């Protein structure tokens, strides 16, 4: 099985475990990966903006909280890396066990696909993109109607 890891940093040959904080608590040093290519792409998005993503929706989407101009100005693309699953195991974040795996060891990348723009990469993969304000974003978090509410938003088209 192959796994994916994405980063705004291109040309990485080895992925080193990074200090990981979850729910304000240090849980270890890990390299993260996923079986879901669409989910991995999200990790190339510019840092500093809250993100919601649903890859299991009939129309997969990502919702970014912030001004679209500010986010797009910081969209410098990134790289999607393919990794061997050999050194990976279950994540300590049990709520995310269907989505991510972790390794405590440095991981050699097998291949790299570079992207000039994350939003164009997401769009090409069939992931709908939405930009919202804080009030709308807060309304979406953990809302059982999230998918239907997202479909009423104005979709961004790169």
CSV table of N, CA and C in Angstrom, one decimal, residues 47-106:
chain,number,residue,atom,x,y,z
A,47,UNK,N,-0.6,28.0,5.8
A,47,UNK,CA,-0.8,27.9,7.3
A,47,UNK,C,-1.4,29.2,7.8
A,48,UNK,N,-2.1,29.0,8.9
A,48,UNK,CA,-2.7,30.2,9.6
A,48,UNK,C,-4.2,30.4,9.3
A,49,UNK,N,-4.8,29.6,8.5
A,49,UNK,CA,-6.2,29.7,8.2
A,49,UNK,C,-6.9,28.4,8.6
A,50,UNK,N,-8.0,28.5,9.4
A,50,UNK,CA,-8.7,27.3,9.8
A,50,UNK,C,-9.3,26.6,8.5
A,51,UNK,N,-9.3,25.3,8.5
A,51,UNK,CA,-9.7,24.5,7.3
A,51,UNK,C,-10.7,23.4,7.8
A,52,UNK,N,-11.7,23.2,7.0
A,52,UNK,CA,-12.6,22.0,7.2
A,52,UNK,C,-12.5,21.3,5.8
A,53,UNK,N,-12.5,19.9,5.9
A,53,UNK,CA,-12.4,19.2,4.6
A,53,UNK,C,-13.3,17.9,4.8
A,54,UNK,N,-14.0,17.6,3.8
A,54,UNK,CA,-14.8,16.4,3.8
A,54,UNK,C,-14.5,15.7,2.4
A,55,UNK,N,-13.7,14.6,2.5
A,55,UNK,CA,-13.4,13.9,1.2
A,55,UNK,C,-14.4,12.8,1.0
A,56,UNK,N,-15.2,12.5,2.0
A,56,UNK,CA,-16.2,11.4,1.8
A,56,UNK,C,-17.6,11.9,1.4
A,57,UNK,N,-17.7,13.2,1.2
A,57,UNK,CA,-19.0,13.7,0.7
A,57,UNK,C,-19.1,13.4,-0.7
A,58,UNK,N,-20.4,13.2,-1.2
A,58,UNK,CA,-20.5,13.0,-2.7
A,58,UNK,C,-19.8,14.0,-3.6
A,59,UNK,N,-19.7,15.2,-3.0
A,59,UNK,CA,-18.9,16.3,-3.7
A,59,UNK,C,-17.9,16.7,-2.7
A,60,UNK,N,-16.7,16.1,-2.7
A,60,UNK,CA,-15.7,16.4,-1.7
A,60,UNK,C,-15.4,17.9,-1.7
A,61,UNK,N,-15.1,18.5,-0.5
A,61,UNK,CA,-14.9,19.9,-0.5
A,61,UNK,C,-13.9,20.3,0.6
A,62,UNK,N,-13.4,21.5,0.5
A,62,UNK,CA,-12.6,22.1,1.5
A,62,UNK,C,-13.2,23.5,1.8
A,63,UNK,N,-13.3,23.9,3.1
A,63,UNK,CA,-13.8,25.2,3.4
A,63,UNK,C,-12.6,25.9,4.2
A,64,UNK,N,-12.3,27.1,3.7
A,64,UNK,CA,-11.2,27.8,4.3
A,64,UNK,C,-11.8,29.1,4.9
A,65,UNK,N,-11.4,29.3,6.2
A,65,UNK,CA,-11.9,30.5,6.9
A,65,UNK,C,-10.9,31.6,6.8
A,66,UNK,N,-11.3,32.6,6.0
A,66,UNK,CA,-10.5,33.8,5.8
A,66,UNK,C,-10.8,34.5,4.5
A,67,UNK,N,-10.2,35.6,4.4
A,67,UNK,CA,-10.4,36.4,3.1
A,67,UNK,C,-9.7,35.7,2.0
A,68,UNK,N,-10.5,35.5,0.9
A,68,UNK,CA,-9.9,34.7,-0.2
A,68,UNK,C,-8.7,35.3,-0.8
A,69,UNK,N,-8.6,36.7,-0.9
A,69,UNK,CA,-7.4,37.3,-1.4
A,69,UNK,C,-6.2,37.0,-0.6
A,70,UNK,N,-6.4,37.1,0.7
A,70,UNK,CA,-5.2,36.8,1.6
A,70,UNK,C,-4.7,35.4,1.5
A,71,UNK,N,-5.7,34.4,1.4
A,71,UNK,CA,-5.3,33.0,1.3
A,71,UNK,C,-4.7,32.8,-0.1
A,72,UNK,N,-5.3,33.3,-1.1
A,72,UNK,CA,-4.7,33.0,-2.5
A,72,UNK,C,-3.4,33.6,-2.7
A,73,UNK,N,-3.1,34.8,-2.0
A,73,UNK,CA,-1.8,35.4,-2.1
A,73,UNK,C,-0.7,34.6,-1.5
A,74,UNK,N,-1.1,33.7,-0.5
A,74,UNK,CA,-0.1,32.9,0.1
A,74,UNK,C,0.0,31.5,-0.5
A,75,UNK,N,-0.9,31.2,-1.5
A,75,UNK,CA,-0.9,29.9,-2.2
A,75,UNK,C,0.3,29.8,-3.1
A,76,UNK,N,1.4,29.1,-2.6
A,76,UNK,CA,2.6,28.9,-3.4
A,76,UNK,C,2.7,27.5,-3.9
A,77,UNK,N,1.7,26.7,-3.7
A,77,UNK,CA,1.7,25.3,-4.2
A,77,UNK,C,2.5,24.5,-3.2
A,78,UNK,N,3.1,23.4,-3.7
A,78,UNK,CA,3.8,22.5,-2.8
A,78,UNK,C,4.1,21.2,-3.5
A,79,UNK,N,4.3,20.2,-2.7
A,79,UNK,CA,4.6,18.8,-3.3
A,79,UNK,C,3.8,17.8,-2.6
A,80,UNK,N,3.4,16.8,-3.4
A,80,UNK,CA,2.7,15.6,-2.9
A,80,UNK,C,3.8,14.4,-3.0
A,81,UNK,N,4.0,13.8,-1.9
A,81,UNK,CA,5.0,12.7,-1.8
A,81,UNK,C,4.3,11.4,-1.6
A,82,UNK,N,4.8,10.4,-2.4
A,82,UNK,CA,4.4,9.0,-2.2
A,82,UNK,C,5.4,8.3,-1.2
A,83,UNK,N,4.9,7.5,-0.3
A,83,UNK,CA,5.7,6.9,0.7
A,83,UNK,C,5.3,5.4,0.8
A,84,UNK,N,6.3,4.6,1.2
A,84,UNK,CA,6.0,3.2,1.5
A,84,UNK,C,5.3,3.2,2.9
A,85,UNK,N,4.4,2.3,3.1
A,85,UNK,CA,3.6,2.2,4.3
A,85,UNK,C,4.4,1.4,5.4
A,86,UNK,N,5.5,0.8,5.0
A,86,UNK,CA,6.2,-0.1,5.8
A,86,UNK,C,6.4,0.3,7.3
A,87,UNK,N,6.8,1.5,7.5
A,87,UNK,CA,7.2,2.0,8.8
A,87,UNK,C,6.0,2.7,9.6
A,88,UNK,N,4.9,2.7,9.0
A,88,UNK,CA,3.7,3.4,9.6
A,88,UNK,C,2.8,2.5,10.4
A,89,UNK,N,2.2,3.2,11.4
A,89,UNK,CA,1.2,2.5,12.2
A,89,UNK,C,0.1,3.4,12.6
A,90,UNK,N,-0.9,2.9,13.4
A,90,UNK,CA,-2.0,3.7,13.8
A,90,UNK,C,-1.6,5.0,14.4
A,91,UNK,N,-2.4,6.0,14.2
A,91,UNK,CA,-2.2,7.3,14.8
A,91,UNK,C,-2.6,7.3,16.3
A,92,UNK,N,-2.0,8.0,17.1
A,92,UNK,CA,-2.4,8.1,18.5
A,92,UNK,C,-3.7,8.9,18.7
A,93,UNK,N,-4.0,9.6,17.6
A,93,UNK,CA,-5.2,10.5,17.6
A,93,UNK,C,-6.4,9.6,17.1
A,94,UNK,N,-7.0,8.9,18.0
A,94,UNK,CA,-8.0,7.8,17.6
A,94,UNK,C,-9.1,8.4,16.8
A,95,UNK,N,-9.5,9.6,16.9
A,95,UNK,CA,-10.6,10.2,16.1
A,95,UNK,C,-10.2,10.3,14.7
A,96,UNK,N,-8.9,10.2,14.4
A,96,UNK,CA,-8.4,10.4,13.0
A,96,UNK,C,-7.9,9.1,12.4
A,97,UNK,N,-8.2,8.0,13.1
A,97,UNK,CA,-7.6,6.7,12.7
A,97,UNK,C,-8.0,6.2,11.3
A,98,UNK,N,-9.2,6.7,10.8
A,98,UNK,CA,-9.6,6.4,9.5
A,98,UNK,C,-8.9,7.2,8.4
A,99,UNK,N,-8.2,8.2,8.8
A,99,UNK,CA,-7.6,9.1,7.9
A,99,UNK,C,-6.1,9.2,7.8
A,100,UNK,N,-5.4,9.0,9.0
A,100,UNK,CA,-4.0,9.2,9.0
A,100,UNK,C,-3.3,8.0,9.7
A,101,UNK,N,-2.0,7.9,9.3
A,101,UNK,CA,-1.1,6.9,10.0
A,101,UNK,C,0.2,7.7,10.3
A,102,UNK,N,1.0,7.2,11.2
A,102,UNK,CA,2.2,7.9,11.7
A,102,UNK,C,3.4,7.0,11.7
A,103,UNK,N,4.5,7.6,11.6
A,103,UNK,CA,5.8,6.9,11.8
A,103,UNK,C,6.7,7.7,12.8
A,104,UNK,N,7.4,7.1,13.6
A,104,UNK,CA,8.3,7.8,14.5
A,104,UNK,C,9.7,7.8,13.9
A,105,UNK,N,9.9,7.2,12.7
A,105,UNK,CA,11.2,7.1,12.0
A,105,UNK,C,11.2,8.1,10.8
A,106,UNK,N,12.4,8.6,10.4
A,106,UNK,CA,12.5,9.3,9.2
A,106,UNK,C,12.1,8.4,8.0
